[in-house]
mmCIF file with all atom_site columns, C-alpha atoms in Angstrom:
data_model
loop_
_atom_site.group_PDB
_atom_site.id
_atom_site.type_symbol
_atom_site.label_atom_id
_atom_site.label_alt_id
_atom_site.label_comp_id
_atom_site.label_asym_id
_atom_site.label_entity_id
_atom_site.label_seq_id
_atom_site.pdbx_PDB_ins_code
_atom_site.Cartn_x
_atom_site.Cartn_y
_atom_site.Cartn_z
_atom_site.occupancy
_atom_site.B_iso_or_equiv
_atom_site.pdbx_formal_charge
_atom_site.auth_seq_id
_atom_site.auth_comp_id
_atom_site.auth_asym_id
_atom_site.auth_atom_id
_atom_site.pdbx_PDB_model_num
ATOM 1   C CA . SER A 1 1   ? 0.000  0.000  0.000   1.00 94.00 ? 1   SER A CA 1
ATOM 2   C CA . ILE A 1 2   ? 1.022  3.607  -0.479  1.00 97.00 ? 2   ILE A CA 1
ATOM 3   C CA . ARG A 1 3   ? 0.272  6.147  2.203   1.00 97.00 ? 3   ARG A CA 1
ATOM 4   C CA . GLU A 1 4   ? 1.275  9.537  3.515   1.00 96.00 ? 4   GLU A CA 1
ATOM 5   C CA . PRO A 1 5   ? 3.613  9.391  6.493   1.00 97.00 ? 5   PRO A CA 1
ATOM 6   C CA . ARG A 1 6   ? 2.487  10.098 10.028  1.00 96.00 ? 6   ARG A CA 1
ATOM 7   C CA . PRO A 1 7   ? 4.488  11.486 12.934  1.00 96.00 ? 7   PRO A CA 1
ATOM 8   C CA . GLY A 1 8   ? 6.463  8.506  14.161  1.00 96.00 ? 8   GLY A CA 1
ATOM 9   C CA . ASP A 1 9   ? 7.466  7.396  10.642  1.00 97.00 ? 9   ASP A CA 1
ATOM 10  C CA . GLU A 1 10  ? 10.628 9.507  10.659  1.00 97.00 ? 10  GLU A CA 1
ATOM 11  C CA . ASP A 1 11  ? 12.926 6.609  11.591  1.00 97.00 ? 11  ASP A CA 1
ATOM 12  C CA . SER A 1 12  ? 11.593 4.484  8.713   1.00 97.00 ? 12  SER A CA 1
ATOM 13  C CA . ILE A 1 13  ? 12.036 7.370  6.277   1.00 98.00 ? 13  ILE A CA 1
ATOM 14  C CA . LEU A 1 14  ? 15.549 8.074  7.550   1.00 98.00 ? 14  LEU A CA 1
ATOM 15  C CA . SER A 1 15  ? 16.431 4.398  7.126   1.00 97.00 ? 15  SER A CA 1
ATOM 16  C CA . LEU A 1 16  ? 15.223 4.537  3.510   1.00 98.00 ? 16  LEU A CA 1
ATOM 17  C CA . ILE A 1 17  ? 17.225 7.730  2.938   1.00 98.00 ? 17  ILE A CA 1
ATOM 18  C CA . ARG A 1 18  ? 20.355 6.004  4.264   1.00 98.00 ? 18  ARG A CA 1
ATOM 19  C CA . ASP A 1 19  ? 19.733 2.998  2.021   1.00 97.00 ? 19  ASP A CA 1
ATOM 20  C CA . LEU A 1 20  ? 19.341 5.360  -0.943  1.00 97.00 ? 20  LEU A CA 1
ATOM 21  C CA . ALA A 1 21  ? 22.643 7.044  -0.073  1.00 97.00 ? 21  ALA A CA 1
ATOM 22  C CA . LEU A 1 22  ? 24.365 3.645  -0.003  1.00 96.00 ? 22  LEU A CA 1
ATOM 23  C CA . TYR A 1 23  ? 22.896 2.835  -3.421  1.00 94.00 ? 23  TYR A CA 1
ATOM 24  C CA . GLU A 1 24  ? 24.133 6.193  -4.740  1.00 93.00 ? 24  GLU A CA 1
ATOM 25  C CA . LYS A 1 25  ? 27.595 5.551  -3.271  1.00 93.00 ? 25  LYS A CA 1
ATOM 26  C CA . ALA A 1 26  ? 27.416 8.528  -0.915  1.00 94.00 ? 26  ALA A CA 1
ATOM 27  C CA . PRO A 1 27  ? 26.448 7.297  2.573   1.00 96.00 ? 27  PRO A CA 1
ATOM 28  C CA . GLU A 1 28  ? 28.707 9.837  4.278   1.00 97.00 ? 28  GLU A CA 1
ATOM 29  C CA . GLN A 1 29  ? 26.670 12.691 2.813   1.00 95.00 ? 29  GLN A CA 1
ATOM 30  C CA . VAL A 1 30  ? 23.543 11.921 4.842   1.00 97.00 ? 30  VAL A CA 1
ATOM 31  C CA . VAL A 1 31  ? 23.544 14.305 7.788   1.00 96.00 ? 31  VAL A CA 1
ATOM 32  C CA . ALA A 1 32  ? 19.761 14.529 8.198   1.00 97.00 ? 32  ALA A CA 1
ATOM 33  C CA . GLN A 1 33  ? 18.419 13.656 11.630  1.00 97.00 ? 33  GLN A CA 1
ATOM 34  C CA . ARG A 1 34  ? 15.014 12.488 12.794  1.00 97.00 ? 34  ARG A CA 1
ATOM 35  C CA . SER A 1 35  ? 14.230 15.997 14.052  1.00 97.00 ? 35  SER A CA 1
ATOM 36  C CA . ASP A 1 36  ? 14.997 17.450 10.610  1.00 98.00 ? 36  ASP A CA 1
ATOM 37  C CA . LEU A 1 37  ? 12.408 15.145 9.040   1.00 98.00 ? 37  LEU A CA 1
ATOM 38  C CA . THR A 1 38  ? 9.868  15.933 11.753  1.00 98.00 ? 38  THR A CA 1
ATOM 39  C CA . GLU A 1 39  ? 10.164 19.638 11.026  1.00 98.00 ? 39  GLU A CA 1
ATOM 40  C CA . ALA A 1 40  ? 10.319 19.299 7.231   1.00 98.00 ? 40  ALA A CA 1
ATOM 41  C CA . LEU A 1 41  ? 7.341  16.942 6.955   1.00 98.00 ? 41  LEU A CA 1
ATOM 42  C CA . PHE A 1 42  ? 5.136  17.812 9.929   1.00 98.00 ? 42  PHE A CA 1
ATOM 43  C CA . GLY A 1 43  ? 6.258  21.213 11.231  1.00 96.00 ? 43  GLY A CA 1
ATOM 44  C CA . ASP A 1 44  ? 4.216  24.421 11.142  1.00 97.00 ? 44  ASP A CA 1
ATOM 45  C CA . GLU A 1 45  ? 6.134  25.429 8.024   1.00 96.00 ? 45  GLU A CA 1
ATOM 46  C CA . ALA A 1 46  ? 6.554  21.986 6.440   1.00 97.00 ? 46  ALA A CA 1
ATOM 47  C CA . VAL A 1 47  ? 8.569  22.211 3.226   1.00 97.00 ? 47  VAL A CA 1
ATOM 48  C CA . ALA A 1 48  ? 8.409  18.631 1.966   1.00 98.00 ? 48  ALA A CA 1
ATOM 49  C CA . GLN A 1 49  ? 5.885  15.881 1.415   1.00 98.00 ? 49  GLN A CA 1
ATOM 50  C CA . CYS A 1 50  ? 6.351  12.156 1.247   1.00 98.00 ? 50  CYS A CA 1
ATOM 51  C CA . VAL A 1 51  ? 4.609  8.902  0.475   1.00 98.00 ? 51  VAL A CA 1
ATOM 52  C CA . LEU A 1 52  ? 5.616  5.497  1.776   1.00 98.00 ? 52  LEU A CA 1
ATOM 53  C CA . ALA A 1 53  ? 5.208  2.114  0.111   1.00 98.00 ? 53  ALA A CA 1
ATOM 54  C CA . GLU A 1 54  ? 4.535  -0.594 2.664   1.00 96.00 ? 54  GLU A CA 1
ATOM 55  C CA . LYS A 1 55  ? 3.808  -4.288 2.822   1.00 94.00 ? 55  LYS A CA 1
ATOM 56  C CA . SER A 1 56  ? 2.619  -5.797 6.095   1.00 92.00 ? 56  SER A CA 1
ATOM 57  C CA . GLY A 1 57  ? 3.657  -2.611 7.908   1.00 90.00 ? 57  GLY A CA 1
ATOM 58  C CA . GLU A 1 58  ? 7.232  -2.688 6.584   1.00 94.00 ? 58  GLU A CA 1
ATOM 59  C CA . ALA A 1 59  ? 8.462  0.352  4.663   1.00 96.00 ? 59  ALA A CA 1
ATOM 60  C CA . LEU A 1 60  ? 9.781  -0.877 1.306   1.00 97.00 ? 60  LEU A CA 1
ATOM 61  C CA . GLY A 1 61  ? 10.152 2.428  -0.514  1.00 98.00 ? 61  GLY A CA 1
ATOM 62  C CA . PHE A 1 62  ? 9.398  6.108  -0.494  1.00 98.00 ? 62  PHE A CA 1
ATOM 63  C CA . ALA A 1 63  ? 9.047  9.177  -2.644  1.00 98.00 ? 63  ALA A CA 1
ATOM 64  C CA . LEU A 1 64  ? 9.868  12.576 -1.164  1.00 98.00 ? 64  LEU A CA 1
ATOM 65  C CA . PHE A 1 65  ? 8.800  15.689 -3.038  1.00 98.00 ? 65  PHE A CA 1
ATOM 66  C CA . PHE A 1 66  ? 8.125  19.388 -2.772  1.00 98.00 ? 66  PHE A CA 1
ATOM 67  C CA . ILE A 1 67  ? 6.282  22.012 -4.730  1.00 97.00 ? 67  ILE A CA 1
ATOM 68  C CA . ASN A 1 68  ? 8.130  24.279 -7.144  1.00 97.00 ? 68  ASN A CA 1
ATOM 69  C CA . PHE A 1 69  ? 6.850  26.901 -9.552  1.00 96.00 ? 69  PHE A CA 1
ATOM 70  C CA . SER A 1 70  ? 7.311  27.476 -13.286 1.00 95.00 ? 70  SER A CA 1
ATOM 71  C CA . THR A 1 71  ? 7.353  31.068 -14.395 1.00 96.00 ? 71  THR A CA 1
ATOM 72  C CA . TRP A 1 72  ? 6.844  29.872 -17.964 1.00 94.00 ? 72  TRP A CA 1
ATOM 73  C CA . THR A 1 73  ? 3.672  27.910 -17.270 1.00 93.00 ? 73  THR A CA 1
ATOM 74  C CA . GLY A 1 74  ? 2.519  30.141 -14.422 1.00 96.00 ? 74  GLY A CA 1
ATOM 75  C CA . ARG A 1 75  ? 1.700  26.985 -12.478 1.00 96.00 ? 75  ARG A CA 1
ATOM 76  C CA . PRO A 1 76  ? 3.128  25.059 -9.581  1.00 97.00 ? 76  PRO A CA 1
ATOM 77  C CA . GLY A 1 77  ? 4.842  21.772 -10.225 1.00 96.00 ? 77  GLY A CA 1
ATOM 78  C CA . LEU A 1 78  ? 5.871  18.716 -8.294  1.00 97.00 ? 78  LEU A CA 1
ATOM 79  C CA . TYR A 1 79  ? 9.606  18.212 -7.851  1.00 97.00 ? 79  TYR A CA 1
ATOM 80  C CA . LEU A 1 80  ? 10.530 14.641 -6.940  1.00 97.00 ? 80  LEU A CA 1
ATOM 81  C CA . GLU A 1 81  ? 13.606 14.845 -4.725  1.00 97.00 ? 81  GLU A CA 1
ATOM 82  C CA . ASP A 1 82  ? 13.984 11.126 -4.036  1.00 96.00 ? 82  ASP A CA 1
ATOM 83  C CA . LEU A 1 83  ? 12.352 7.908  -5.190  1.00 97.00 ? 83  LEU A CA 1
ATOM 84  C CA . PHE A 1 84  ? 13.743 4.725  -3.715  1.00 97.00 ? 84  PHE A CA 1
ATOM 85  C CA . VAL A 1 85  ? 12.733 1.092  -3.328  1.00 97.00 ? 85  VAL A CA 1
ATOM 86  C CA . ARG A 1 86  ? 14.764 -1.292 -1.198  1.00 97.00 ? 86  ARG A CA 1
ATOM 87  C CA . GLU A 1 87  ? 16.727 -3.799 -3.256  1.00 93.00 ? 87  GLU A CA 1
ATOM 88  C CA . ALA A 1 88  ? 14.816 -6.849 -1.986  1.00 94.00 ? 88  ALA A CA 1
ATOM 89  C CA . ALA A 1 89  ? 11.517 -5.251 -3.059  1.00 96.00 ? 89  ALA A CA 1
ATOM 90  C CA . ARG A 1 90  ? 12.540 -4.180 -6.572  1.00 94.00 ? 90  ARG A CA 1
ATOM 91  C CA . GLY A 1 91  ? 10.868 -5.658 -9.622  1.00 92.00 ? 91  GLY A CA 1
ATOM 92  C CA . GLN A 1 92  ? 7.453  -5.789 -7.940  1.00 94.00 ? 92  GLN A CA 1
ATOM 93  C CA . GLY A 1 93  ? 6.062  -2.558 -9.402  1.00 94.00 ? 93  GLY A CA 1
ATOM 94  C CA . ILE A 1 94  ? 6.579  -0.508 -6.234  1.00 96.00 ? 94  ILE A CA 1
ATOM 95  C CA . GLY A 1 95  ? 8.608  2.232  -7.926  1.00 95.00 ? 95  GLY A CA 1
ATOM 96  C CA . LYS A 1 96  ? 6.022  2.540  -10.663 1.00 95.00 ? 96  LYS A CA 1
ATOM 97  C CA . ALA A 1 97  ? 3.208  2.644  -8.109  1.00 97.00 ? 97  ALA A CA 1
ATOM 98  C CA . LEU A 1 98  ? 4.985  5.438  -6.212  1.00 97.00 ? 98  LEU A CA 1
ATOM 99  C CA . LEU A 1 99  ? 5.556  7.454  -9.384  1.00 95.00 ? 99  LEU A CA 1
ATOM 100 C CA . LEU A 1 100 ? 1.969  6.968  -10.563 1.00 95.00 ? 100 LEU A CA 1
ATOM 101 C CA . HIS A 1 101 ? 0.737  8.036  -7.129  1.00 97.00 ? 101 HIS A CA 1
ATOM 102 C CA . LEU A 1 102 ? 2.719  11.269 -7.459  1.00 97.00 ? 102 LEU A CA 1
ATOM 103 C CA . ALA A 1 103 ? 1.398  11.812 -10.982 1.00 96.00 ? 103 ALA A CA 1
ATOM 104 C CA . THR A 1 104 ? -2.125 11.470 -9.590  1.00 96.00 ? 104 THR A CA 1
ATOM 105 C CA . ILE A 1 105 ? -1.329 14.090 -6.949  1.00 97.00 ? 105 ILE A CA 1
ATOM 106 C CA . ALA A 1 106 ? 0.057  16.429 -9.628  1.00 96.00 ? 106 ALA A CA 1
ATOM 107 C CA . ARG A 1 107 ? -3.022 15.978 -11.841 1.00 96.00 ? 107 ARG A CA 1
ATOM 108 C CA . ARG A 1 108 ? -5.460 16.372 -8.948  1.00 97.00 ? 108 ARG A CA 1
ATOM 109 C CA . ARG A 1 109 ? -3.745 19.606 -7.875  1.00 97.00 ? 109 ARG A CA 1
ATOM 110 C CA . ASP A 1 110 ? -3.654 20.829 -11.492 1.00 96.00 ? 110 ASP A CA 1
ATOM 111 C CA . TYR A 1 111 ? 0.133  21.185 -11.531 1.00 96.00 ? 111 TYR A CA 1
ATOM 112 C CA . GLY A 1 112 ? 1.855  22.064 -14.786 1.00 95.00 ? 112 GLY A CA 1
ATOM 113 C CA . ARG A 1 113 ? 4.547  19.388 -14.598 1.00 95.00 ? 113 ARG A CA 1
ATOM 114 C CA . MET A 1 114 ? 6.543  16.924 -12.578 1.00 96.00 ? 114 MET A CA 1
ATOM 115 C CA . GLU A 1 115 ? 10.341 16.927 -12.606 1.00 95.00 ? 115 GLU A CA 1
ATOM 116 C CA . TRP A 1 116 ? 13.304 15.168 -11.023 1.00 95.00 ? 116 TRP A CA 1
ATOM 117 C CA . SER A 1 117 ? 17.014 14.512 -11.504 1.00 94.00 ? 117 SER A CA 1
ATOM 118 C CA . VAL A 1 118 ? 18.706 11.173 -12.030 1.00 93.00 ? 118 VAL A CA 1
ATOM 119 C CA . LEU A 1 119 ? 22.372 10.269 -11.795 1.00 91.00 ? 119 LEU A CA 1
ATOM 120 C CA . ASP A 1 120 ? 23.934 9.739  -15.228 1.00 91.00 ? 120 ASP A CA 1
ATOM 121 C CA . TRP A 1 121 ? 25.251 6.280  -14.276 1.00 92.00 ? 121 TRP A CA 1
ATOM 122 C CA . ASN A 1 122 ? 21.909 5.003  -12.996 1.00 91.00 ? 122 ASN A CA 1
ATOM 123 C CA . ARG A 1 123 ? 20.808 3.146  -16.151 1.00 93.00 ? 123 ARG A CA 1
ATOM 124 C CA . PRO A 1 124 ? 18.087 1.097  -14.417 1.00 91.00 ? 124 PRO A CA 1
ATOM 125 C CA . ALA A 1 125 ? 16.398 4.296  -13.184 1.00 92.00 ? 125 ALA A CA 1
ATOM 126 C CA . ILE A 1 126 ? 16.819 6.063  -16.532 1.00 93.00 ? 126 ILE A CA 1
ATOM 127 C CA . GLU A 1 127 ? 15.300 3.127  -18.411 1.00 93.00 ? 127 GLU A CA 1
ATOM 128 C CA . PHE A 1 128 ? 12.446 2.936  -15.896 1.00 92.00 ? 128 PHE A CA 1
ATOM 129 C CA . TYR A 1 129 ? 11.638 6.656  -16.209 1.00 93.00 ? 129 TYR A CA 1
ATOM 130 C CA . GLU A 1 130 ? 11.826 6.583  -19.991 1.00 94.00 ? 130 GLU A CA 1
ATOM 131 C CA . SER A 1 131 ? 9.522  3.537  -20.094 1.00 93.00 ? 131 SER A CA 1
ATOM 132 C CA . LEU A 1 132 ? 6.887  5.735  -18.435 1.00 91.00 ? 132 LEU A CA 1
ATOM 133 C CA . GLY A 1 133 ? 7.274  8.498  -21.012 1.00 92.00 ? 133 GLY A CA 1
ATOM 134 C CA . ALA A 1 134 ? 9.666  10.786 -19.121 1.00 94.00 ? 134 ALA A CA 1
ATOM 135 C CA . ARG A 1 135 ? 12.340 12.472 -21.215 1.00 93.00 ? 135 ARG A CA 1
ATOM 136 C CA . PRO A 1 136 ? 15.662 14.053 -20.208 1.00 92.00 ? 136 PRO A CA 1
ATOM 137 C CA . MET A 1 137 ? 15.987 17.824 -20.297 1.00 92.00 ? 137 MET A CA 1
ATOM 138 C CA . ASN A 1 138 ? 19.072 17.963 -22.519 1.00 90.00 ? 138 ASN A CA 1
ATOM 139 C CA . GLY A 1 139 ? 20.969 21.215 -22.461 1.00 90.00 ? 139 GLY A CA 1
ATOM 140 C CA . TRP A 1 140 ? 20.362 21.829 -18.752 1.00 88.00 ? 140 TRP A CA 1
ATOM 141 C CA . THR A 1 141 ? 22.973 21.327 -16.045 1.00 84.00 ? 141 THR A CA 1
ATOM 142 C CA . VAL A 1 142 ? 22.093 21.275 -12.362 1.00 86.00 ? 142 VAL A CA 1
ATOM 143 C CA . TYR A 1 143 ? 24.041 23.753 -10.219 1.00 87.00 ? 143 TYR A CA 1
ATOM 144 C CA . ARG A 1 144 ? 24.186 23.763 -6.462  1.00 82.00 ? 144 ARG A CA 1
ATOM 145 C CA . LEU A 1 145 ? 25.402 25.992 -3.670  1.00 83.00 ? 145 LEU A CA 1
ATOM 146 C CA . ASP A 1 146 ? 25.948 23.644 -0.734  1.00 84.00 ? 146 ASP A CA 1
ATOM 147 C CA . ARG A 1 147 ? 25.772 24.780 2.888   1.00 83.00 ? 147 ARG A CA 1
ATOM 148 C CA . SER A 1 148 ? 29.413 25.843 3.079   1.00 87.00 ? 148 SER A CA 1
ATOM 149 C CA . ALA A 1 149 ? 29.133 27.834 -0.156  1.00 89.00 ? 149 ALA A CA 1
ATOM 150 C CA . LEU A 1 150 ? 25.984 29.538 1.102   1.00 87.00 ? 150 LEU A CA 1
ATOM 151 C CA . LEU A 1 151 ? 27.724 30.500 4.338   1.00 88.00 ? 151 LEU A CA 1
ATOM 152 C CA . ALA A 1 152 ? 30.734 31.824 2.426   1.00 91.00 ? 152 ALA A CA 1
ATOM 153 C CA . LEU A 1 153 ? 28.627 34.244 0.359   1.00 92.00 ? 153 LEU A CA 1
ATOM 154 C CA . ASP A 1 154 ? 28.562 37.811 1.580   1.00 80.00 ? 154 ASP A CA 1
ATOM 155 C CA . SER A 1 155 ? 25.111 39.203 2.086   1.00 65.00 ? 155 SER A CA 1
#
């Protein structure tokens, strides 16, 4: 089943995030804590949303997203930050179910689009996304100011 998280699910979500980081060969980059997820998902000024895929109460996957805005369409959009299914649960349609659930949310809310990034080396994910009709945005490169770069900028 797919459901929205409830307070108390933070440890399950954090475990999935850590498993995702291992898969992406960057476990040392996860610095998020349970309290960060509590605030981001359930706080007064929540900035993220999430859905969990479960079987018999066990979290097998998740999709974490937030709302962005397109100046060109004049509409909000859904930005998928992370989609992950534990290795033992892959091949059962869970990833597709999560993505279709998000597409339903985007349609219901009348969003203009849904976007995400994928690592260039992640061929299984790329093939999965393309099988659903998603296409790469060639000509665009993602840029990032990480925390240290943000702190180094003069106001």
